[in-house]
Amino acid sequence: MDILSETIAAIRTGNPGSGLFVRHAPWGRRYPRVPGASFHVVLQGSCWVLAPGGEPIALGAGDVLFMPRGADHDIVDTLGSPITEVAAPGEPREIPGPGVRTALVCGAYELGRRRSHPLLDELPEFIHLPARPGRHPALRAAVDLLAGEIAEPRPGADAAIPALLDTLLLFLLRAWFDEQGDDRTGWAGVFGDPAVAAALHAIHDAPDRAWTVPELSALAGVSRATLARRFTATVGEPPLAYLTRWRMLTAARLLRESDTPLAGVARKVGYQSEFAFAKAFKREYGLAPGQYRRAEEPLEAVAV
């Protein structure tokens, strides 16, 4: 599996949700922070997004807004409209009225809250991807397919919609990385740096291995100093610090999604001693591995 796909799989903790939202002017709607990432896609009409302490963001038909950490915000049909609703599960899809119609597809992704990943940590609170002819055709295709399935569900929609939401998340991140152009920094630069990508692939493919910087630099084909500098500049932390992070993310995913015994989980992430693994895991997550496995994170009903 490639680096981006592996990373998203490791930090996802639940199923995504989505819905169609239609209002007629005037309207104003508050979106509290969600425990993960969220997005809005304008299908028809226009609106404004108001973020605490930020400049208003104008959205038009075809625009996509992505909140990688689920930031709280308001959406209004026009600046000055009062907030009359707070997004909540189970509310009506459409409220009729005399004014201009606005339709949005909104969605949310559950992500691990106890341990984050630098890929999402470094992104802006709001990522605006305006609709421009010829830009990000794969993202536009995914949006169109998702909107069609939500607006007119057909047999198989319960399987198609989660798959399309997963695809949309990857395409959103791809589009953002592409928007950075040739002078990419941070994780946007990982995919254009063969040495860093090779080291990441090695860590992701074999988290159980006792990697050293000399071994990783040999695989990457650069000196130890060069790898350490470029890895830290793009990934956000040194190679061995990231190895520990990836081991813990992998362990948490195994604990959530499998019944592998704790000793087996420890071995899969490079610990021969179950005690040493439990100590490292508790340091990162605040819970012993067995407690983490039993203590399912409460799933909050997220309004979309």
Tab-separated table of C-alpha atoms in Angstrom:
chain	number	residue	atom	x	y	z
A	1	MET	CA	0.000	0.000	0.000
A	2	ASP	CA	1.281	3.513	-0.767
A	3	ILE	CA	2.236	6.032	1.930
A	4	LEU	CA	-0.885	8.210	1.732
A	5	SER	CA	-3.307	5.260	1.738
A	6	GLU	CA	-1.515	3.639	4.690
A	7	THR	CA	-1.542	6.873	6.658
A	8	ILE	CA	-5.263	7.490	6.189
A	9	ALA	CA	-6.049	3.866	7.073
A	10	ALA	CA	-3.993	4.134	10.271
A	11	ILE	CA	-5.680	7.282	11.615
A	12	ARG	CA	-9.264	6.430	10.625
A	13	THR	CA	-11.265	5.030	13.563
A	14	GLY	CA	-14.824	4.727	12.265
A	15	ASN	CA	-17.132	5.007	9.312
A	16	PRO	CA	-17.572	8.350	7.524
A	17	GLY	CA	-20.936	10.084	7.346
A	18	SER	CA	-22.500	12.440	4.822
A	19	GLY	CA	-25.735	14.130	3.883
A	20	LEU	CA	-27.433	16.589	1.542
A	21	PHE	CA	-28.355	19.958	3.015
A	22	VAL	CA	-30.734	22.369	1.239
A	23	ARG	CA	-31.882	25.772	2.473
A	24	HIS	CA	-33.569	28.840	0.989
A	25	ALA	CA	-32.416	32.370	1.795
A	26	PRO	CA	-32.199	33.826	4.307
A	27	TRP	CA	-30.500	31.206	6.500
A	28	GLY	CA	-27.584	30.798	8.878
A	29	ARG	CA	-26.251	27.566	10.320
A	30	ARG	CA	-23.680	26.808	13.037
A	31	TYR	CA	-21.347	23.787	12.787
A	32	PRO	CA	-19.700	22.852	16.120
A	33	ARG	CA	-16.246	21.227	16.045
A	34	VAL	CA	-16.358	17.521	15.147
A	35	PRO	CA	-13.976	14.788	16.418
A	36	GLY	CA	-12.241	14.265	13.093
A	37	ALA	CA	-12.251	15.894	9.666
A	38	SER	CA	-15.176	17.378	7.764
A	39	PHE	CA	-16.045	18.927	4.413
A	40	HIS	CA	-18.655	20.892	2.479
A	41	VAL	CA	-19.275	20.854	-1.272
A	42	VAL	CA	-21.577	23.485	-2.807
A	43	LEU	CA	-23.809	21.877	-5.448
A	44	GLN	CA	-26.061	24.849	-6.126
A	45	GLY	CA	-26.112	28.498	-5.115
A	46	SER	CA	-23.529	30.206	-2.941
A	47	CYS	CA	-22.774	30.889	0.714
A	48	TRP	CA	-20.215	32.272	3.147
A	49	VAL	CA	-18.217	30.410	5.770
A	50	LEU	CA	-17.453	32.326	8.970
A	51	ALA	CA	-14.613	31.018	11.118
A	52	PRO	CA	-13.764	32.384	14.575
A	53	GLY	CA	-11.020	34.958	14.170
A	54	GLY	CA	-10.726	34.453	10.408
A	55	GLU	CA	-11.772	36.204	7.236
A	56	PRO	CA	-15.102	35.132	5.657
A	57	ILE	CA	-14.712	32.511	2.899
A	58	ALA	CA	-16.973	32.844	-0.140
A	59	LEU	CA	-18.116	29.528	-1.622
A	60	GLY	CA	-19.724	29.138	-5.045
A	61	ALA	CA	-21.173	26.212	-6.967
A	62	GLY	CA	-18.579	23.435	-7.265
A	63	ASP	CA	-16.339	24.758	-4.477
A	64	VAL	CA	-15.030	22.351	-1.843
A	65	LEU	CA	-14.110	23.291	1.734
A	66	PHE	CA	-12.154	20.774	3.820
A	67	MET	CA	-11.594	21.038	7.589
A	68	PRO	CA	-8.857	18.499	8.432
A	69	ARG	CA	-9.415	18.906	12.180
A	70	GLY	CA	-13.178	19.496	12.097
A	71	ALA	CA	-12.979	23.198	13.022
A	72	ASP	CA	-16.139	24.915	14.251
A	73	HIS	CA	-17.669	27.475	11.888
A	74	ASP	CA	-20.868	29.101	10.671
A	75	ILE	CA	-22.349	29.080	7.170
A	76	VAL	CA	-24.722	31.811	5.983
A	77	ASP	CA	-26.395	32.557	2.682
A	78	THR	CA	-25.015	36.104	2.739
A	79	LEU	CA	-22.974	38.198	5.127
A	80	GLY	CA	-25.235	39.648	7.801
A	81	SER	CA	-27.755	36.803	7.901
A	82	PRO	CA	-28.427	35.654	11.485
A	83	ILE	CA	-27.576	32.158	12.709
A	84	THR	CA	-30.903	30.360	13.101
A	85	GLU	CA	-29.802	26.711	13.295
A	86	VAL	CA	-27.185	24.532	14.921
A	87	ALA	CA	-26.277	21.428	12.933
A	88	ALA	CA	-27.676	18.352	14.689
A	89	PRO	CA	-28.401	14.739	13.710
A	90	GLY	CA	-31.865	13.937	12.396
A	91	GLU	CA	-32.807	17.383	11.122
A	92	PRO	CA	-34.716	17.883	7.846
A	93	ARG	CA	-32.741	17.707	4.605
A	94	GLU	CA	-34.567	20.673	3.072
A	95	ILE	CA	-36.469	23.608	4.529
A	96	PRO	CA	-38.507	25.377	1.834
A	97	GLY	CA	-38.670	29.137	1.564
A	98	PRO	CA	-39.062	32.036	-0.847
A	99	GLY	CA	-35.386	32.904	-1.247
A	100	VAL	CA	-32.509	31.616	-3.372
A	101	ARG	CA	-31.862	27.884	-3.030
A	102	THR	CA	-28.484	26.598	-1.818
A	103	ALA	CA	-27.594	22.904	-1.801
A	104	LEU	CA	-24.508	21.389	-0.193
A	105	VAL	CA	-23.129	17.923	0.397
A	106	CYS	CA	-21.561	17.794	3.849
A	107	GLY	CA	-19.559	14.991	5.424
A	108	ALA	CA	-17.353	13.991	8.339
A	109	TYR	CA	-14.634	11.412	9.054
A	110	GLU	CA	-13.865	9.891	12.452
A	111	LEU	CA	-10.138	10.121	13.169
A	112	GLY	CA	-8.064	8.968	16.130
A	113	ARG	CA	-8.174	11.642	18.821
A	114	ARG	CA	-5.593	10.271	21.244
A	115	ARG	CA	-2.699	10.221	18.756
A	116	SER	CA	-2.554	12.456	15.696
A	117	HIS	CA	-0.451	12.297	12.548
A	118	PRO	CA	1.757	15.118	11.206
A	119	LEU	CA	0.155	14.816	7.768
A	120	LEU	CA	-3.069	16.310	9.137
A	121	ASP	CA	-1.476	18.342	11.922
A	122	GLU	CA	0.333	20.623	9.472
A	123	LEU	CA	-2.679	21.394	7.265
A	124	PRO	CA	-4.537	24.714	7.598
A	125	GLU	CA	-7.777	24.715	9.587
A	126	PHE	CA	-9.701	25.427	6.352
A	127	ILE	CA	-8.713	24.290	2.871
A	128	HIS	CA	-10.698	25.983	0.096
A	129	LEU	CA	-10.565	24.316	-3.312
A	130	PRO	CA	-12.447	26.586	-5.742
A	131	ALA	CA	-14.140	25.108	-8.783
A	132	ARG	CA	-11.941	25.922	-11.784
A	133	PRO	CA	-12.304	24.416	-15.267
A	134	GLY	CA	-9.815	21.616	-15.812
A	135	ARG	CA	-8.516	21.561	-12.208
A	136	HIS	CA	-8.668	18.352	-10.172
A	137	PRO	CA	-10.930	16.336	-12.493
A	138	ALA	CA	-10.737	13.237	-10.258
A	139	LEU	CA	-11.977	15.234	-7.259
A	140	ARG	CA	-14.829	16.665	-9.341
A	141	ALA	CA	-15.796	13.187	-10.551
A	142	ALA	CA	-15.854	11.845	-6.990
A	143	VAL	CA	-18.004	14.775	-5.865
A	144	ASP	CA	-20.481	14.190	-8.699
A	145	LEU	CA	-20.753	10.468	-7.937
A	146	LEU	CA	-21.207	11.080	-4.211
A	147	ALA	CA	-23.823	13.785	-4.748
A	148	GLY	CA	-25.768	11.496	-7.075
A	149	GLU	CA	-25.778	8.604	-4.597
A	150	ILE	CA	-26.891	10.845	-1.716
A	151	ALA	CA	-29.574	12.699	-3.680
A	152	GLU	CA	-31.126	9.580	-5.227
A	153	PRO	CA	-30.099	6.433	-3.313
A	154	ARG	CA	-30.259	3.240	-5.365
A	155	PRO	CA	-29.633	-0.405	-4.459
A	156	GLY	CA	-26.076	-0.663	-3.145
A	157	ALA	CA	-25.932	2.939	-1.898
A	158	ASP	CA	-25.000	1.816	1.625
A	159	ALA	CA	-21.820	0.285	0.207
A	160	ALA	CA	-21.170	2.923	-2.463
A	161	ILE	CA	-21.377	6.022	-0.261
A	162	PRO	CA	-18.709	5.027	2.331
A	163	ALA	CA	-16.393	3.947	-0.496
A	164	LEU	CA	-16.911	7.256	-2.302
A	165	LEU	CA	-16.298	9.184	0.920
A	166	ASP	CA	-12.994	7.357	1.407
A	167	THR	CA	-12.059	8.163	-2.192
A	168	LEU	CA	-13.075	11.793	-1.747
A	169	LEU	CA	-10.794	12.178	1.288
A	170	LEU	CA	-7.798	10.932	-0.693
A	171	PHE	CA	-8.643	13.170	-3.640
A	172	LEU	CA	-9.037	16.192	-1.335
A	173	LEU	CA	-5.543	15.642	0.032
A	174	ARG	CA	-4.108	15.043	-3.447
A	175	ALA	CA	-5.701	18.263	-4.688
A	176	TRP	CA	-4.256	20.244	-1.786
A	177	PHE	CA	-0.778	18.812	-2.369
A	178	ASP	CA	-1.058	19.639	-6.084
A	179	GLU	CA	-2.073	23.212	-5.236
A	180	GLN	CA	1.298	23.705	-3.513
A	181	GLY	CA	3.088	23.640	-6.885
A	182	ASP	CA	6.763	22.792	-7.328
A	183	ASP	CA	7.950	24.494	-4.140
A	184	ARG	CA	6.356	22.004	-1.780
A	185	THR	CA	7.139	21.898	1.914
A	186	GLY	CA	6.034	19.573	4.717
A	187	TRP	CA	4.090	16.455	3.796
A	188	ALA	CA	3.293	17.907	0.393
A	189	GLY	CA	7.013	17.522	-0.297
A	190	VAL	CA	7.247	13.905	0.890
A	191	PHE	CA	5.834	12.514	-2.340
A	192	GLY	CA	8.341	14.448	-4.435
A	193	ASP	CA	11.408	13.431	-2.434
A	194	PRO	CA	12.469	9.892	-3.402
A	195	ALA	CA	14.840	9.548	-0.441
A	196	VAL	CA	12.250	10.474	2.182
A	197	ALA	CA	9.593	8.389	0.431
A	198	ALA	CA	11.896	5.349	0.422
A	199	ALA	CA	12.539	5.708	4.164
A	200	LEU	CA	8.826	6.098	4.882
A	201	HIS	CA	7.990	3.056	2.784
A	202	ALA	CA	10.520	1.029	4.763
A	203	ILE	CA	9.090	2.128	8.114
A	204	HIS	CA	5.486	1.548	7.025
A	205	ASP	CA	6.237	-1.852	5.508
A	206	ALA	CA	8.199	-3.185	8.477
A	207	PRO	CA	7.408	-1.385	11.746
A	208	ASP	CA	8.619	-4.474	13.602
A	209	ARG	CA	12.172	-3.971	12.384
A	210	ALA	CA	14.740	-2.235	14.612
A	211	TRP	CA	15.515	0.427	12.031
A	212	THR	CA	18.533	2.677	12.370
A	213	VAL	CA	19.233	5.914	10.537
A	214	PRO	CA	22.251	4.331	8.726
A	215	GLU	CA	20.008	1.505	7.440
A	216	LEU	CA	17.294	3.912	6.293
A	217	SER	CA	19.793	6.242	4.644
A	218	ALA	CA	21.358	3.295	2.792
A	219	LEU	CA	17.921	2.347	1.430
A	220	ALA	CA	17.257	5.976	0.502
A	221	GLY	CA	20.622	6.318	-1.247
A	222	VAL	CA	21.709	9.437	0.654
A	223	SER	CA	23.940	10.186	3.629
A	224	ARG	CA	22.659	9.905	7.192
A	225	ALA	CA	22.838	13.681	7.675
A	226	THR	CA	20.979	14.350	4.419
A	227	LEU	CA	18.196	11.911	5.219
A	228	ALA	CA	17.813	13.200	8.774
A	229	ARG	CA	17.583	16.801	7.534
A	230	ARG	CA	15.169	16.158	4.654
A	231	PHE	CA	13.040	13.681	6.625
A	232	THR	CA	12.606	16.092	9.527
A	233	ALA	CA	11.854	19.025	7.207
A	234	THR	CA	9.083	17.181	5.337
A	235	VAL	CA	7.649	14.651	7.779
A	236	GLY	CA	7.907	16.973	10.773
A	237	GLU	CA	10.060	14.820	13.068
A	238	PRO	CA	13.266	12.734	12.828
A	239	PRO	CA	13.142	9.215	11.329
A	240	LEU	CA	13.279	7.268	14.604
A	241	ALA	CA	10.701	9.523	16.285
A	242	TYR	CA	8.388	8.860	13.343
A	243	LEU	CA	9.120	5.127	13.632
A	244	THR	CA	7.813	5.209	17.208
A	245	ARG	CA	4.739	7.185	16.130
A	246	TRP	CA	4.003	4.741	13.307
A	247	ARG	CA	4.451	1.753	15.605
A	248	MET	CA	1.924	3.167	18.061
A	249	LEU	CA	-0.583	4.067	15.325
A	250	THR	CA	-0.233	0.554	13.898
A	251	ALA	CA	-0.641	-1.009	17.325
A	252	ALA	CA	-3.764	1.053	18.031
A	253	ARG	CA	-5.274	-0.028	14.715
A	254	LEU	CA	-4.529	-3.700	15.474
A	255	LEU	CA	-6.112	-3.347	18.914
A	256	ARG	CA	-9.231	-1.741	17.419
A	257	GLU	CA	-9.671	-3.967	14.412
A	258	SER	CA	-8.335	-7.403	15.379
A	259	ASP	CA	-8.289	-9.903	18.219
A	260	THR	CA	-4.521	-10.444	17.963
A	261	PRO	CA	-3.174	-11.186	21.472
A	262	LEU	CA	-1.223	-8.363	23.085
A	263	ALA	CA	2.042	-10.281	22.758
A	264	GLY	CA	1.351	-10.638	19.029
A	265	VAL	CA	0.585	-6.944	18.657
A	266	ALA	CA	3.828	-6.134	20.491
A	267	ARG	CA	5.859	-8.294	18.094
A	268	LYS	CA	4.180	-6.804	15.026
A	269	VAL	CA	5.361	-3.330	16.046
A	270	GLY	CA	8.886	-4.232	17.078
A	271	TYR	CA	8.655	-5.068	20.784
A	272	GLN	CA	9.848	-8.472	21.975
A	273	SER	CA	8.642	-7.695	25.492
A	274	GLU	CA	4.936	-7.226	26.110
A	275	PHE	CA	5.818	-5.140	29.183
A	276	ALA	CA	8.008	-2.759	27.163
A	277	PHE	CA	5.274	-2.420	24.538
A	278	ALA	CA	2.595	-1.727	27.163
A	279	LYS	CA	4.763	0.946	28.767
A	280	ALA	CA	5.434	2.666	25.414
A	281	PHE	CA	1.776	2.445	24.376
A	282	LYS	CA	0.498	3.911	27.657
A	283	ARG	CA	2.980	6.767	27.344
A	284	GLU	CA	1.460	7.680	23.971
A	285	TYR	CA	-2.242	6.944	24.540
A	286	GLY	CA	-2.693	7.304	28.300
A	287	LEU	CA	-4.126	3.782	28.506
A	288	ALA	CA	-2.626	0.322	28.706
A	289	PRO	CA	-3.173	-1.672	25.464
A	290	GLY	CA	-5.777	-3.947	27.049
A	291	GLN	CA	-7.710	-0.968	28.396
A	292	TYR	CA	-7.544	0.751	25.006
A	293	ARG	CA	-8.970	-2.353	23.327
A	294	ARG	CA	-11.852	-2.586	25.814
A	295	ALA	CA	-12.535	1.137	26.051
A	296	GLU	CA	-14.200	1.822	22.732
A	297	GLU	CA	-14.100	5.537	22.038
A	298	PRO	CA	-17.642	6.894	22.318
A	299	LEU	CA	-18.910	7.612	18.857
A	300	GLU	CA	-20.443	11.065	18.795
A	301	ALA	CA	-23.410	11.610	16.512
A	302	VAL	CA	-22.012	14.055	13.976
A	303	ALA	CA	-24.373	16.327	12.093
A	304	VAL	CA	-23.535	16.674	8.433
